[in-house]
Coordinates of C-alpha atoms in Angstrom, one line a residue:
X1 CA 100.3 98.5 105.8
X2 CA 103.3 100.9 105.3
X3 CA 106.2 100.1 103.2
X4 CA 109.4 100.3 105.6
X5 CA 113.2 101.0 104.6
X6 CA 116.1 99.7 106.2
X7 CA 118.5 103.0 107.2
X8 CA 117.7 104.7 110.6
X9 CA 118.9 105.5 113.8
X10 CA 116.9 105.9 117.5
X11 CA 118.2 107.1 120.9
X12 CA 116.9 106.5 124.5
X13 CA 118.2 108.2 127.6
X14 CA 117.3 107.6 131.3
X15 CA 118.7 107.6 134.5
X16 CA 118.1 104.7 136.9
X17 CA 119.1 105.4 140.3
X18 CA 122.8 106.2 140.4
X19 CA 123.5 104.3 136.8
X20 CA 122.8 106.8 133.3
X21 CA 121.8 105.1 131.2
X22 CA 121.9 105.3 126.6
X23 CA 120.7 103.5 123.6
X24 CA 122.0 103.9 120.3
X25 CA 120.5 101.8 117.7
X26 CA 121.7 101.9 113.9
X27 CA 120.5 100.3 111.0
X28 CA 120.9 99.5 107.1
X29 CA 120.2 97.2 104.4
X30 CA 120.2 93.6 104.8
X31 CA 118.8 91.0 102.7
X32 CA 117.5 88.9 106.0
X33 CA 117.7 90.2 109.5
X34 CA 121.1 90.5 111.4
X35 CA 121.2 91.5 115.1
X36 CA 124.6 92.6 116.6
X37 CA 124.3 93.9 120.3
X38 CA 127.2 95.7 122.9
X39 CA 126.4 95.3 126.3
X40 CA 128.6 96.9 128.9
X41 CA 130.1 93.6 130.9
X42 CA 128.0 91.8 133.9
X43 CA 124.9 93.3 131.5
X44 CA 125.3 90.4 129.2
X45 CA 121.7 88.5 130.5
X46 CA 119.9 91.3 128.6
X47 CA 120.9 90.0 125.3
X48 CA 118.0 87.4 125.3
X49 CA 115.4 90.0 125.8
X50 CA 116.9 92.5 123.8
X51 CA 117.2 90.5 120.5
X52 CA 113.5 89.1 121.0
X53 CA 112.3 92.8 121.0
X54 CA 114.2 93.6 118.0
X55 CA 113.3 90.2 116.4
X56 CA 109.3 91.3 117.3
X57 CA 109.7 94.7 116.1
X58 CA 111.7 94.5 112.7
X59 CA 111.5 91.7 109.7
X60 CA 114.6 92.3 107.6
X61 CA 118.0 94.9 108.0
X62 CA 121.5 94.7 109.6
X63 CA 120.9 96.2 113.4
X64 CA 123.3 97.4 116.0
X65 CA 122.4 98.0 119.0
X66 CA 124.8 99.8 121.8
X67 CA 124.3 100.3 125.5
X68 CA 126.1 103.3 127.2
X69 CA 126.3 103.0 130.8
X70 CA 128.2 105.7 134.0
X71 CA 127.8 106.2 137.3
X72 CA 126.3 109.8 137.9
X73 CA 128.2 110.6 141.1
X74 CA 126.2 112.9 142.7
X75 CA 123.4 110.0 142.8
X76 CA 126.2 107.5 143.7
X77 CA 125.6 105.0 147.3
X78 CA 128.1 102.7 147.0
X79 CA 128.2 99.6 149.5
X80 CA 131.6 98.1 151.3
X81 CA 132.6 94.7 149.5
X82 CA 132.9 93.4 152.8
X83 CA 134.0 89.8 151.5
X84 CA 136.2 91.6 149.7
X85 CA 137.5 93.3 152.7
X86 CA 138.0 90.6 155.3
X87 CA 139.6 88.5 152.5
X88 CA 142.4 91.2 151.8
X89 CA 143.0 91.6 155.8
X90 CA 143.0 88.0 156.6
X91 CA 146.0 87.8 154.1
X92 CA 147.4 91.1 155.4
X93 CA 147.1 89.4 158.8
X94 CA 150.6 88.0 159.4
X95 CA 152.5 90.8 157.8
X96 CA 150.9 93.3 159.9
X97 CA 151.7 91.4 163.2
X98 CA 155.0 91.2 162.0
X99 CA 155.4 94.7 161.2
X100 CA 156.6 94.4 157.9
X101 CA 153.7 96.8 156.8
X102 CA 151.7 99.1 158.2
X103 CA 148.3 98.7 160.2
X104 CA 146.9 100.0 156.5
X105 CA 144.4 103.0 156.9
X106 CA 140.1 102.4 155.9
X107 CA 140.5 105.9 152.9
X108 CA 143.2 103.8 151.7
X109 CA 141.1 100.2 151.8
X110 CA 138.3 101.8 150.4
X111 CA 140.7 103.1 147.6
X112 CA 141.6 99.9 146.1
X113 CA 139.7 98.2 143.0
X114 CA 136.7 95.7 144.2
X115 CA 136.0 97.4 147.2
X116 CA 132.8 99.0 146.6
X117 CA 130.2 97.9 144.7
X118 CA 127.8 100.3 142.7
X119 CA 124.4 99.4 142.9
X120 CA 124.0 97.7 139.6
X121 CA 126.4 95.3 141.2
X122 CA 124.6 94.1 144.7
X123 CA 123.1 91.2 145.0
X124 CA 119.9 92.4 145.5
X125 CA 117.4 90.7 142.9
X126 CA 114.6 92.8 143.3
X127 CA 117.1 95.4 142.2
X128 CA 118.1 94.3 138.7
X129 CA 114.8 93.6 138.3
X130 CA 114.2 97.1 138.4
X131 CA 117.3 98.1 136.9
X132 CA 117.3 95.3 133.6
X133 CA 113.2 96.4 133.3
X134 CA 114.0 100.3 133.0
X135 CA 116.6 100.0 130.5
X136 CA 114.8 97.3 127.8
X137 CA 111.9 99.8 128.2
X138 CA 114.7 102.5 126.9
X139 CA 115.5 100.1 124.1
X140 CA 111.6 99.9 122.9
X141 CA 112.0 103.8 122.9
X142 CA 114.9 104.1 120.8
X143 CA 113.8 101.0 119.0
X144 CA 110.4 103.0 118.1
X145 CA 112.4 105.7 117.4
X146 CA 114.2 103.6 114.8
X147 CA 111.4 101.8 112.8
X148 CA 109.8 105.4 112.7
X149 CA 112.6 106.3 110.5
X150 CA 112.7 103.4 108.8
X151 CA 109.1 103.9 107.7
X152 CA 109.5 108.4 106.8
X153 CA 112.2 106.3 104.8
X154 CA 109.8 103.8 102.8
X155 CA 107.4 106.3 102.1
X156 CA 110.4 107.9 100.1
X157 CA 110.7 104.9 98.4
X158 CA 107.2 104.2 97.7
X159 CA 107.1 107.0 95.8
X160 CA 109.6 106.8 93.9
X161 CA 108.8 103.1 93.0
X162 CA 105.4 103.4 91.9
X163 CA 106.4 106.5 89.8
X164 CA 109.2 103.9 88.4
X165 CA 106.8 101.1 88.0
X166 CA 104.5 104.1 85.8
X167 CA 108.3 104.2 83.4
X168 CA 107.7 101.0 82.7
X169 CA 103.8 101.1 82.3
X170 CA 104.3 104.0 79.4
X171 CA 107.4 102.7 78.1
X172 CA 105.7 99.1 77.4
X173 CA 102.9 100.8 76.3
X174 CA 105.1 103.0 73.8
X175 CA 106.8 99.4 72.9
X176 CA 103.5 97.6 71.5
X177 CA 102.6 100.7 69.8
X178 CA 105.9 100.8 67.8
X179 CA 106.4 99.7 64.6
X180 CA 108.4 96.8 65.2
X181 CA 105.8 95.3 67.4
X182 CA 103.0 95.1 65.0
X183 CA 101.8 92.1 63.8
X184 CA 102.2 93.5 59.8
X185 CA 105.9 94.1 60.9
X186 CA 106.4 91.0 62.6
X187 CA 104.7 89.2 59.6
X188 CA 107.3 90.6 57.1
X189 CA 110.3 89.6 59.4
X190 CA 109.1 85.9 59.3
X191 CA 108.5 86.0 55.3
X192 CA 111.7 87.6 55.0
X193 CA 113.3 84.8 57.1
X194 CA 111.4 81.9 55.6
X195 CA 112.8 82.8 52.2
X196 CA 115.7 82.3 53.2
X197 CA 115.5 79.0 54.5
X198 CA 113.6 77.8 52.0
X199 CA 116.9 78.7 49.9
X200 CA 118.4 76.8 51.6
X201 CA 116.6 73.0 50.7
X202 CA 115.9 72.4 54.3
X203 CA 113.9 68.8 54.5
X204 CA 110.4 69.4 56.5
X205 CA 110.9 68.8 59.8
X206 CA 113.9 71.3 60.1
X207 CA 112.2 74.1 58.2
X208 CA 109.0 73.6 60.5
X209 CA 111.2 73.7 63.7
X210 CA 113.6 76.4 62.0
X211 CA 109.9 78.8 61.0
X212 CA 108.6 77.9 64.6
X213 CA 111.6 79.7 66.4
X214 CA 111.0 82.6 64.2
X215 CA 108.1 83.2 64.4
X216 CA 108.6 83.0 68.3
X217 CA 111.8 85.2 68.0
X218 CA 110.4 87.8 65.9
X219 CA 107.3 88.1 68.7
X220 CA 107.4 90.0 71.3
X221 CA 103.9 91.0 72.0
X222 CA 104.1 88.0 75.0
X223 CA 107.1 89.7 76.6
X224 CA 105.2 93.4 77.1
X225 CA 102.3 91.2 78.4
X226 CA 104.2 89.9 80.9
X227 CA 105.9 93.3 81.7
X228 CA 102.7 94.6 82.7
X229 CA 101.7 91.2 84.1
X230 CA 105.4 91.9 87.3
X231 CA 104.1 95.7 87.0
X232 CA 100.9 94.6 88.7
X233 CA 102.2 92.5 90.8
X234 CA 104.9 94.8 92.0
X235 CA 102.2 97.5 92.6
X236 CA 99.9 95.3 94.8
X237 CA 103.4 94.4 97.3
X238 CA 104.1 98.0 97.4
X239 CA 100.7 98.8 98.2
X240 CA 100.5 96.1 100.7
X241 CA 103.4 97.2 102.8
X242 CA 106.5 95.0 104.3
X243 CA 107.8 93.1 105.2
X244 CA 107.8 92.4 101.0
X245 CA 111.7 93.0 100.1
X246 CA 112.2 90.2 98.8
X247 CA 109.1 89.5 96.7
X248 CA 109.5 92.6 95.3
X249 CA 113.2 92.2 94.7
X250 CA 112.1 88.7 92.9
X251 CA 109.4 91.0 90.7
X252 CA 112.1 93.6 90.0
X253 CA 114.4 90.5 88.1
X254 CA 111.4 89.1 86.3
X255 CA 111.1 92.8 85.1
X256 CA 114.8 92.9 84.0
X257 CA 114.3 90.0 82.0
X258 CA 111.5 90.7 79.7
X259 CA 113.6 94.3 79.3
X260 CA 116.2 92.2 78.5
X261 CA 114.8 89.4 76.5
X262 CA 112.7 92.5 74.6
X263 CA 116.5 93.9 73.5
X264 CA 117.7 90.6 72.2
X265 CA 113.9 89.9 70.1
X266 CA 113.8 93.7 68.1
X267 CA 115.2 93.9 64.9
X268 CA 113.6 97.6 65.0
X269 CA 116.1 100.2 66.5
X270 CA 112.8 102.0 68.2
X271 CA 112.0 99.1 69.7
X272 CA 115.4 98.7 70.8
X273 CA 115.7 101.7 71.8
X274 CA 112.8 101.2 74.3
X275 CA 114.3 98.0 75.3
X276 CA 117.5 99.8 76.7
X277 CA 114.5 103.0 78.4
X278 CA 113.2 99.9 80.1
X279 CA 116.6 98.1 81.3
X280 CA 117.5 101.8 82.8
X281 CA 114.8 101.9 84.8
X282 CA 114.8 98.9 85.9
X283 CA 117.7 99.1 87.1
X284 CA 117.0 101.9 89.1
X285 CA 114.3 100.2 90.8
X286 CA 116.7 97.1 91.8
X287 CA 118.8 99.9 94.2
X288 CA 115.9 101.2 95.4
X289 CA 114.6 97.8 95.9
X290 CA 117.5 96.8 98.2
X291 CA 116.3 99.2 101.0
X292 CA 113.0 97.7 101.3
X293 CA 112.2 95.8 104.5

């Protein structure tokens, strides 16, 4: 599977009878999947199916889907809202008979709000089903375009992240070859520290504890081994593809932990500089990983 990003845009346009519609979908990064829909009044019935479609297409990201509708005046074939018209005539009947108001003209009545029904406002269930199917097909098209955009971003992220992992490997190898990480240098530091401890006339138990802590602090080889292991795990996740963003973020945190420990344990300027370079690379990876699905 490919690596996907979480940023993108998709759009689909179409016509259904006298109705012109447009879907616009946007996506930015997010910790989970957050879908927000903006639907015209009277079309809330589409929301469950639209949310399910988004859930099946994406695993992470903050997604905004917006449906716009307008009437195509050249194709419009409105129907008279007979119930509303009859109710109005019944209410106005006494006033007309008493002469208080003039008998209304048909064109004046039909110009009142709610007197004409558009196709999508009709009670024809088959027509509504056909309209809903068309609109949902349009959403599917827009989501496909969004998915393509996120895949393109993911391809770019994959290249960048793999380059960063290669840099981490190179720095880890450089750290392992540095003078401060060599066994002889480690032994010299331990000997010097032990000599200082012996001058303090410490009890044997305390001396043994302090000696073990000194040996642990002086040796950075364990951190370097873990760095290599985390690099391999991160590379495997990237090659496997999305959804892997959360797991990849965890591996980046572990890389940063080892880089911090390397810096804190280093007693050598060269090793410290390498540790700082490692932290810089891993920090860049953290920023990029925030966009991985």
